[in-house]
Amino acid sequence: MAPGKDQEVEELRRKLDSVSGDAAVRTLARKAARLHRKDRTLAPLIELAHALWKGKSESGKTAALEMVSSVGRRLEEDHWPELKGWVGDVRLAKHADLLGRDVLGWLVQRDRAWLRVLKHWALSKNKWERRVAVMAVVPRARRMGDAEAAHDLCESLMGDADPDVQEAVGLLLCESFEADPGMTRDFLSRWDSRTHATLRPLLPLR
């Protein structure tokens, strides 16, 4: 990383250390992202966010995700490998949700083909990777009414016993219910016998 970039990272880290709460972190992150709005590409911003994400600070990781989510509409297919590399460092539900819903979700919303990759993630032994996969489909279901995409992703997770994954599955299926109640009822009925007992209370009314 260039010396000037190192200085930018350290200055932002100092500012993050001086605030508390996700709202304040989000404000700082969005302000830092705006300083790069005239950059020809997203590379400088992604590089800065990467440095924050690879640090040990929870607020730094949150800021990294908020920065990238603020330019979500400009993300391209080429950014997926970099962002995929962040998944293994997720340790908190809020980071899984930001990375899935607010970052990768932009790419999934534009191109349904990413669903094939997410279905593979949904089979991971890493619960956070599974949660990221679910949350990445939320924008597509919410903004585009693609209930089918939600159902395709959730099929392998209806019997998942992990509470963090169940929470995400319940949220996504509630979005799919809003998009297409009939299709979602049919899906829930079809998978009823394989639905984990502790997931049931989180599902939309049938």
Short mmCIF file of C-alpha atoms in Angstrom, two decimals:
data_model
loop_
_atom_site.label_atom_id
_atom_site.label_comp_id
_atom_site.label_asym_id
_atom_site.label_seq_id
_atom_site.Cartn_x
_atom_site.Cartn_y
_atom_site.Cartn_z
CA MET A 1 0.00 0.00 0.00
CA ALA A 2 1.31 3.47 -0.91
CA PRO A 3 2.52 5.74 1.96
CA GLY A 4 -0.33 8.16 1.39
CA LYS A 5 -2.83 5.31 1.61
CA ASP A 6 -1.26 4.08 4.85
CA GLN A 7 -1.72 7.53 6.32
CA GLU A 8 -5.35 7.61 5.18
CA VAL A 9 -6.00 4.24 6.83
CA GLU A 10 -4.39 5.24 10.12
CA GLU A 11 -6.23 8.56 10.22
CA LEU A 12 -9.56 6.83 9.66
CA ARG A 13 -8.74 4.25 12.33
CA ARG A 14 -8.02 7.03 14.82
CA LYS A 15 -11.35 8.65 14.04
CA LEU A 16 -13.15 5.34 14.42
CA ASP A 17 -11.52 4.81 17.81
CA SER A 18 -12.95 8.15 18.96
CA VAL A 19 -16.61 7.30 18.25
CA SER A 20 -19.04 4.71 19.52
CA GLY A 21 -22.10 3.11 17.98
CA ASP A 22 -22.80 1.82 14.50
CA ALA A 23 -24.54 5.04 13.42
CA ALA A 24 -21.42 7.11 14.13
CA VAL A 25 -19.23 4.53 12.39
CA ARG A 26 -21.54 4.60 9.38
CA THR A 27 -21.33 8.40 9.20
CA LEU A 28 -17.52 8.35 9.27
CA ALA A 29 -17.40 5.57 6.67
CA ARG A 30 -19.72 7.36 4.28
CA LYS A 31 -17.72 10.58 4.68
CA ALA A 32 -14.49 8.70 3.90
CA ALA A 33 -16.13 7.12 0.85
CA ARG A 34 -17.22 10.52 -0.48
CA LEU A 35 -13.58 11.62 -0.59
CA HIS A 36 -13.14 9.04 -3.35
CA ARG A 37 -16.21 9.97 -5.38
CA LYS A 38 -14.07 11.55 -8.13
CA ASP A 39 -11.74 8.57 -8.45
CA ARG A 40 -11.72 7.09 -11.94
CA THR A 41 -12.32 3.60 -10.54
CA LEU A 42 -13.37 2.03 -7.26
CA ALA A 43 -9.88 0.58 -6.73
CA PRO A 44 -8.64 3.22 -4.21
CA LEU A 45 -11.81 2.94 -2.12
CA ILE A 46 -11.75 -0.86 -2.23
CA GLU A 47 -8.09 -0.83 -1.21
CA LEU A 48 -8.86 1.39 1.78
CA ALA A 49 -11.83 -0.73 2.78
CA HIS A 50 -9.73 -3.89 2.44
CA ALA A 51 -7.14 -2.50 4.86
CA LEU A 52 -9.84 -1.71 7.41
CA TRP A 53 -11.51 -5.09 6.97
CA LYS A 54 -8.28 -7.00 7.53
CA GLY A 55 -7.65 -5.15 10.80
CA LYS A 56 -8.76 -6.45 14.19
CA SER A 57 -11.18 -3.64 15.04
CA GLU A 58 -14.91 -4.39 14.90
CA SER A 59 -15.63 -0.76 14.03
CA GLY A 60 -13.03 -0.90 11.26
CA LYS A 61 -14.71 -3.92 9.73
CA THR A 62 -18.10 -2.23 9.98
CA ALA A 63 -16.70 0.90 8.35
CA ALA A 64 -15.17 -1.14 5.52
CA LEU A 65 -18.55 -2.67 4.70
CA GLU A 66 -20.35 0.66 4.96
CA MET A 67 -17.85 2.25 2.59
CA VAL A 68 -18.31 -0.42 -0.06
CA SER A 69 -22.08 -0.51 0.36
CA SER A 70 -22.19 3.23 -0.30
CA VAL A 71 -20.92 2.57 -3.83
CA GLY A 72 -22.89 -0.64 -4.31
CA ARG A 73 -24.46 0.55 -7.54
CA ARG A 74 -20.98 0.85 -9.07
CA LEU A 75 -19.76 -2.62 -8.08
CA GLU A 76 -18.84 -4.85 -11.01
CA GLU A 77 -18.42 -8.57 -11.51
CA ASP A 78 -14.65 -8.19 -11.11
CA HIS A 79 -15.12 -7.07 -7.50
CA TRP A 80 -16.73 -10.38 -6.46
CA PRO A 81 -13.46 -12.32 -5.84
CA GLU A 82 -12.15 -9.60 -3.51
CA LEU A 83 -15.41 -9.45 -1.56
CA LYS A 84 -15.71 -13.24 -1.48
CA GLY A 85 -12.37 -13.22 0.31
CA TRP A 86 -13.93 -11.22 3.14
CA VAL A 87 -16.52 -13.87 3.95
CA GLY A 88 -14.07 -16.06 5.85
CA ASP A 89 -13.33 -13.19 8.26
CA VAL A 90 -16.97 -12.64 9.28
CA ARG A 91 -17.59 -13.28 12.97
CA LEU A 92 -20.69 -11.19 13.66
CA ALA A 93 -24.23 -11.29 12.32
CA LYS A 94 -24.21 -7.57 11.52
CA HIS A 95 -21.13 -8.02 9.34
CA ALA A 96 -22.67 -11.00 7.57
CA ASP A 97 -25.77 -8.91 6.88
CA LEU A 98 -23.86 -5.87 5.63
CA LEU A 99 -21.65 -7.99 3.38
CA GLY A 100 -24.53 -10.07 2.03
CA ARG A 101 -27.46 -7.68 1.82
CA ASP A 102 -25.77 -4.29 1.39
CA VAL A 103 -22.69 -5.21 -0.65
CA LEU A 104 -23.00 -8.48 -2.58
CA GLY A 105 -26.75 -7.97 -2.79
CA TRP A 106 -26.22 -5.26 -5.41
CA LEU A 107 -24.49 -7.72 -7.72
CA VAL A 108 -27.06 -10.47 -7.12
CA GLN A 109 -29.87 -8.02 -7.79
CA ARG A 110 -28.40 -7.17 -11.19
CA ASP A 111 -27.43 -10.70 -12.21
CA ARG A 112 -29.39 -13.74 -11.07
CA ALA A 113 -26.54 -16.01 -12.21
CA TRP A 114 -24.77 -15.32 -8.90
CA LEU A 115 -27.43 -17.48 -7.27
CA ARG A 116 -25.50 -20.56 -8.40
CA VAL A 117 -22.51 -19.42 -6.35
CA LEU A 118 -24.65 -18.58 -3.34
CA LYS A 119 -26.28 -22.01 -3.39
CA HIS A 120 -22.80 -23.47 -3.05
CA TRP A 121 -22.08 -21.15 -0.12
CA ALA A 122 -25.33 -22.30 1.49
CA LEU A 123 -23.76 -25.76 1.83
CA SER A 124 -20.68 -24.43 3.67
CA LYS A 125 -19.74 -25.65 7.13
CA ASN A 126 -19.18 -22.00 8.04
CA LYS A 127 -22.45 -20.62 9.41
CA TRP A 128 -21.50 -17.06 8.51
CA GLU A 129 -20.94 -18.02 4.89
CA ARG A 130 -24.39 -19.57 4.89
CA ARG A 131 -25.89 -16.42 6.42
CA VAL A 132 -24.11 -14.16 3.90
CA ALA A 133 -25.53 -16.29 1.08
CA VAL A 134 -29.08 -15.89 2.38
CA MET A 135 -28.79 -12.16 3.00
CA ALA A 136 -27.34 -11.56 -0.47
CA VAL A 137 -30.69 -12.62 -1.98
CA VAL A 138 -32.78 -10.28 0.20
CA PRO A 139 -32.46 -7.23 -2.10
CA ARG A 140 -33.48 -9.28 -5.14
CA ALA A 141 -36.56 -10.60 -3.36
CA ARG A 142 -37.42 -7.22 -1.83
CA ARG A 143 -36.82 -4.92 -4.79
CA MET A 144 -37.51 -7.24 -7.72
CA GLY A 145 -40.12 -9.57 -6.24
CA ASP A 146 -38.03 -12.63 -7.11
CA ALA A 147 -39.57 -15.11 -4.69
CA GLU A 148 -38.27 -18.02 -6.74
CA ALA A 149 -34.65 -16.97 -6.12
CA ALA A 150 -35.35 -16.88 -2.38
CA HIS A 151 -36.84 -20.37 -2.47
CA ASP A 152 -33.99 -21.79 -4.54
CA LEU A 153 -31.46 -20.52 -2.01
CA CYS A 154 -33.41 -21.64 1.07
CA GLU A 155 -34.06 -25.23 -0.02
CA SER A 156 -30.86 -26.59 1.50
CA LEU A 157 -31.29 -24.53 4.68
CA MET A 158 -34.79 -25.41 5.85
CA GLY A 159 -33.34 -28.02 8.21
CA ASP A 160 -30.42 -25.86 9.36
CA ALA A 161 -30.20 -25.88 13.17
CA ASP A 162 -28.05 -22.78 13.59
CA PRO A 163 -30.00 -19.80 15.03
CA ASP A 164 -28.00 -17.22 13.07
CA VAL A 165 -28.77 -18.98 9.80
CA GLN A 166 -32.40 -19.56 10.76
CA GLU A 167 -32.85 -15.84 11.46
CA ALA A 168 -31.65 -14.99 7.96
CA VAL A 169 -33.77 -17.70 6.32
CA GLY A 170 -36.86 -16.48 8.16
CA LEU A 171 -36.21 -12.91 7.03
CA LEU A 172 -35.68 -13.91 3.39
CA LEU A 173 -38.83 -16.04 3.30
CA CYS A 174 -40.83 -13.17 4.80
CA GLU A 175 -39.56 -11.04 1.90
CA SER A 176 -40.56 -13.76 -0.57
CA PHE A 177 -44.00 -13.94 1.05
CA GLU A 178 -44.42 -10.20 0.45
CA ALA A 179 -43.37 -10.70 -3.17
CA ASP A 180 -45.51 -13.77 -3.90
CA PRO A 181 -47.66 -15.17 -1.05
CA GLY A 182 -49.01 -18.08 -3.09
CA MET A 183 -45.66 -19.32 -4.30
CA THR A 184 -44.21 -18.98 -0.81
CA ARG A 185 -47.08 -20.93 0.75
CA ASP A 186 -46.48 -23.70 -1.78
CA PHE A 187 -42.76 -23.71 -0.97
CA LEU A 188 -43.34 -23.89 2.78
CA SER A 189 -45.87 -26.68 2.35
CA ARG A 190 -43.49 -28.65 0.14
CA TRP A 191 -40.66 -28.38 2.66
CA ASP A 192 -42.78 -28.65 5.80
CA SER A 193 -41.61 -32.13 6.82
CA ARG A 194 -37.94 -31.09 6.55
CA THR A 195 -38.25 -27.71 8.29
CA HIS A 196 -36.34 -27.45 11.56
CA ALA A 197 -38.63 -26.97 14.56
CA THR A 198 -36.91 -23.81 15.77
CA LEU A 199 -37.14 -22.24 12.31
CA ARG A 200 -40.92 -22.51 12.18
CA PRO A 201 -41.70 -19.51 14.44
CA LEU A 202 -39.61 -17.29 12.15
CA LEU A 203 -41.51 -18.21 8.99
CA PRO A 204 -44.30 -16.12 7.46
CA LEU A 205 -47.87 -17.18 8.16
CA ARG A 206 -49.11 -19.93 5.91
#
